[in-house]
CSV table of C-alpha atoms and ligand atoms in Angstrom, one decimal:
chain,number,residue,atom,x,y,z
A,1,MET,CA,145.6,83.1,128.0
A,2,ARG,CA,147.5,81.6,125.4
A,3,LEU,CA,146.4,82.6,122.0
A,4,VAL,CA,147.6,82.1,118.4
A,5,LEU,CA,146.3,84.6,115.7
A,6,LEU,CA,146.1,82.9,112.5
A,7,GLY,CA,145.2,84.6,108.9
A,8,ALA,CA,146.9,85.6,105.6
A,9,PRO,CA,148.9,88.6,105.2
A,10,GLY,CA,146.7,91.6,105.2
A,11,ALA,CA,143.7,89.7,107.1
A,12,GLY,CA,144.1,92.3,110.0
A,13,LYS,CA,146.2,90.2,112.6
A,14,GLY,CA,148.2,93.2,113.6
A,15,THR,CA,145.3,95.4,114.2
A,16,GLN,CA,143.4,92.9,116.1
A,17,ALA,CA,146.4,91.7,118.1
A,18,GLN,CA,146.7,95.2,119.6
A,19,ARG,CA,143.2,95.0,121.0
A,20,LEU,CA,143.5,91.5,122.2
A,21,LYS,CA,146.6,92.1,124.1
A,22,GLU,CA,144.9,95.1,125.9
A,23,LYS,CA,141.8,93.1,126.6
A,24,PHE,CA,143.6,90.1,128.1
A,25,LYS,CA,147.0,91.7,129.4
A,26,ILE,CA,149.0,89.6,127.7
A,27,PRO,CA,152.2,90.3,125.5
A,28,HIS,CA,152.0,90.3,121.7
A,29,LEU,CA,154.6,88.5,120.2
A,30,SER,CA,155.0,89.0,116.4
A,31,THR,CA,157.6,87.2,114.5
A,32,GLY,CA,157.5,89.7,111.7
A,33,GLU,CA,158.2,92.6,114.2
A,34,MET,CA,161.0,90.7,115.8
A,35,LEU,CA,162.6,90.1,112.4
A,36,ARG,CA,162.1,93.6,111.2
A,37,ASP,CA,163.8,94.8,114.7
A,38,ALA,CA,166.5,92.5,114.1
A,39,ARG,CA,167.0,93.7,110.4
A,40,ALA,CA,166.9,97.5,111.4
A,41,LYS,CA,169.9,96.6,114.1
A,42,GLN,CA,171.7,94.7,111.2
A,43,SER,CA,172.3,91.8,113.6
A,44,PRO,CA,173.3,88.4,111.9
A,45,LEU,CA,170.0,87.1,112.2
A,46,GLY,CA,168.5,90.4,110.9
A,47,ILE,CA,170.7,90.3,107.9
A,48,GLU,CA,170.0,86.6,107.0
A,49,ALA,CA,166.1,87.3,107.6
A,50,ASP,CA,166.4,90.2,105.2
A,51,SER,CA,166.9,88.3,102.0
A,52,TYR,CA,163.8,86.1,102.7
A,53,MET,CA,161.5,88.9,103.7
A,54,GLN,CA,162.5,91.1,100.7
A,55,ARG,CA,161.1,88.1,98.5
A,56,GLY,CA,158.1,87.5,100.3
A,57,GLN,CA,159.5,84.1,101.3
A,58,LEU,CA,159.4,82.5,104.8
A,59,VAL,CA,162.5,82.8,106.9
A,60,PRO,CA,163.8,79.2,107.8
A,61,ASP,CA,161.9,77.3,110.3
A,62,GLN,CA,165.0,76.9,112.5
A,63,VAL,CA,165.7,80.4,112.9
A,64,VAL,CA,162.2,81.5,113.6
A,65,ILE,CA,161.7,78.6,116.1
A,66,GLY,CA,164.8,79.4,117.9
A,67,LEU,CA,163.7,83.0,118.1
A,68,MET,CA,160.2,82.2,119.3
A,69,LYS,CA,161.5,79.7,121.9
A,70,GLU,CA,163.9,82.2,123.4
A,71,ARG,CA,161.1,84.6,123.6
A,72,LEU,CA,158.6,82.2,125.2
A,73,SER,CA,161.1,81.4,128.1
A,74,GLN,CA,160.9,85.1,129.1
A,75,PRO,CA,159.1,86.0,132.4
A,76,ASP,CA,156.3,88.0,130.8
A,77,CYS,CA,155.0,85.1,128.9
A,78,LEU,CA,154.6,83.0,132.1
A,79,HIS,CA,150.8,83.9,132.2
A,80,GLY,CA,150.1,83.7,128.6
A,81,TYR,CA,150.9,85.6,125.4
A,82,LEU,CA,149.4,86.2,122.0
A,83,LEU,CA,151.2,84.8,119.0
A,84,ASP,CA,150.9,86.8,115.7
A,85,GLY,CA,152.7,85.5,112.6
A,86,PHE,CA,153.9,82.4,114.2
A,87,PRO,CA,153.5,79.3,113.8
A,88,ARG,CA,153.4,79.7,109.8
A,89,THR,CA,154.4,76.2,108.9
A,90,VAL,CA,153.3,73.0,110.2
A,91,ALA,CA,157.0,72.1,111.2
A,92,GLN,CA,156.7,75.4,113.3
A,93,ALA,CA,153.3,74.4,114.7
A,94,GLU,CA,154.8,70.9,115.9
A,95,SER,CA,157.8,72.5,117.4
A,96,LEU,CA,155.4,74.9,119.4
A,97,ASP,CA,153.3,72.0,120.3
A,98,LYS,CA,156.2,70.0,121.7
A,99,LEU,CA,157.3,73.1,123.6
A,100,LEU,CA,154.0,73.6,125.1
A,101,ALA,CA,153.5,69.9,126.0
A,102,GLU,CA,156.9,70.0,128.0
A,103,THR,CA,155.5,72.8,130.1
A,104,ASN,CA,151.9,71.4,130.1
A,105,LYS,CA,150.5,74.8,128.9
A,106,PRO,CA,148.3,74.0,125.8
A,107,LEU,CA,147.2,76.8,123.6
A,108,ASN,CA,143.7,78.0,124.6
A,109,ALA,CA,142.5,79.2,121.1
A,110,VAL,CA,143.7,79.6,117.5
A,111,LEU,CA,141.9,82.5,116.2
A,112,ASN,CA,141.6,82.4,112.4
A,113,LEU,CA,140.8,85.7,110.4
A,114,GLU,CA,139.2,84.7,107.3
A,115,VAL,CA,139.4,87.3,104.5
A,116,LYS,CA,138.9,86.8,100.6
A,117,GLU,CA,142.1,87.0,98.4
A,118,PRO,CA,140.9,90.0,96.2
A,119,GLU,CA,140.3,91.9,99.7
A,120,LEU,CA,143.7,91.0,100.7
A,121,MET,CA,145.4,92.3,97.8
A,122,THR,CA,143.3,95.7,98.1
A,123,ARG,CA,144.4,96.0,101.6
A,124,LEU,CA,148.1,95.1,101.2
A,125,LEU,CA,148.6,97.5,98.3
A,126,ALA,CA,147.1,100.2,100.4
A,127,ARG,CA,149.7,99.6,103.1
A,128,LYS,CA,153.2,101.3,103.0
A,129,ARG,CA,155.4,98.5,104.0
A,130,GLU,CA,158.9,97.5,102.3
A,131,ASP,CA,157.5,94.1,101.5
A,132,ASP,CA,154.2,95.3,100.1
A,133,GLN,CA,155.3,95.6,96.5
A,134,GLU,CA,152.8,93.7,94.3
A,135,GLU,CA,155.2,91.1,93.2
A,136,THR,CA,156.1,90.4,96.8
A,137,ILE,CA,152.5,90.5,98.0
A,138,ARG,CA,151.8,87.8,95.5
A,139,ALA,CA,154.8,85.6,96.6
A,140,ARG,CA,153.5,86.2,100.2
A,141,LEU,CA,149.9,85.1,99.5
A,142,LYS,CA,151.2,82.1,97.4
A,143,VAL,CA,153.4,81.1,100.5
A,144,TYR,CA,150.4,81.6,102.6
A,145,ALA,CA,148.2,79.4,100.7
A,146,GLU,CA,150.8,76.6,100.4
A,147,GLN,CA,152.6,76.6,103.8
A,148,THR,CA,150.4,78.4,106.5
A,149,ALA,CA,146.8,77.5,105.3
A,150,PRO,CA,147.3,73.8,106.2
A,151,LEU,CA,147.6,74.9,109.9
A,152,ILE,CA,144.0,75.7,109.8
A,153,ASP,CA,143.2,72.0,109.7
A,154,PHE,CA,146.1,71.1,111.9
A,155,TYR,CA,144.5,72.9,114.7
A,156,LYS,CA,140.8,72.0,113.7
A,157,LYS,CA,141.9,68.6,114.3
A,158,LYS,CA,143.0,69.4,117.7
A,159,GLY,CA,139.7,71.2,118.3
A,160,VAL,CA,141.3,74.7,119.3
A,161,LEU,CA,140.3,76.2,116.0
A,162,ARG,CA,137.9,79.4,116.2
A,163,SER,CA,137.4,80.9,112.6
A,164,VAL,CA,136.0,84.4,112.5
A,165,LEU,CA,135.2,86.6,109.4
A,166,GLY,CA,137.8,89.2,109.1
A,167,MET,CA,135.4,91.7,107.1
A,168,GLY,CA,133.8,94.8,108.5
A,169,SER,CA,134.7,97.3,111.0
A,170,MET,CA,137.4,96.6,113.4
A,171,ASP,CA,135.1,96.7,116.3
A,172,GLU,CA,132.9,94.3,114.7
A,173,ILE,CA,135.8,91.9,114.1
A,174,PHE,CA,137.1,92.2,117.5
A,175,GLU,CA,133.5,91.7,118.9
A,176,ARG,CA,133.4,88.4,116.9
A,177,LEU,CA,136.9,87.2,118.3
A,178,ILE,CA,135.6,87.6,121.7
A,179,GLN,CA,132.4,85.9,121.1
A,180,SER,CA,134.2,82.9,119.5
A,181,LEU,CA,136.4,82.8,122.7
A,182,GLU,CA,133.4,82.8,125.0
A,183,ASN,CA,131.6,80.0,123.0
B,201,AMP,P1,154.6,89.5,108.9
B,201,AMP,O1,154.9,91.0,109.6
B,201,AMP,O2,154.2,88.6,109.9
B,201,AMP,O3,153.7,89.7,107.7
B,201,AMP,O4,156.0,89.1,108.4
B,201,AMP,C1,156.8,89.7,107.5
B,201,AMP,C2,157.9,88.6,107.0
B,201,AMP,O5,158.7,88.1,107.8
B,201,AMP,C3,157.3,87.5,106.1
B,201,AMP,O6,156.9,87.5,105.0
B,201,AMP,C4,158.4,86.5,106.3
B,201,AMP,O7,159.3,86.5,105.4
B,201,AMP,C5,159.0,86.7,107.8
B,201,AMP,N1,158.5,85.9,109.0
B,201,AMP,C6,157.5,86.4,109.9
B,201,AMP,N2,157.0,85.3,110.7
B,201,AMP,C7,157.6,84.2,110.2
B,201,AMP,C8,157.5,82.8,110.4
B,201,AMP,N3,156.8,82.6,111.7
B,201,AMP,N4,158.2,82.0,109.9
B,201,AMP,C9,158.9,82.4,108.7
B,201,AMP,N5,159.2,83.7,108.3
B,201,AMP,C10,158.4,84.5,109.0
């Protein structure tokens, strides 16, 4: 099963990713986590990424595309994976498409978690992450609307988009996701 989890910051991608990964026994690939790891190790990539992350901006496409290509080439991704936080721009989605077309392994579905902006703000303010300061949150939501939300149409046109309401209990949301995959 090759899945992408799409949604604004605070939509609950990380939480649902944990469950999906267990259900389908696939690796969970989060570019945000990979970048935070690189930053903690102070690798050149981590140091470069940090300045963008602190401002709530996207790390340049070439950097994350390179990171993801390398990760997807590893043997544990052979039988599927769950992408969380990637792609985040049309350029990233096109690169991913190209890569998947080369190996003839298209995405099974793109799961889109829908949550309204005031709720996102409340959730993000309640979280205690370094990039969850109010100003950074606003920047991240703006970046999402401008650069990532166009992916909803991108994947709708490809016929793989499954949109699900991301409000309610974690169990309810998970149930909706599973049902959307069965439809
Ligand atoms: P996340 O944990 O997915 O919310 O990502 C945290 C931060 O990492 C984002 O605000 C970006 O600065 C950076 N990041 C994560 N994924 C990507 C991506 N696919 N493209 C560009 N930047 C990313």
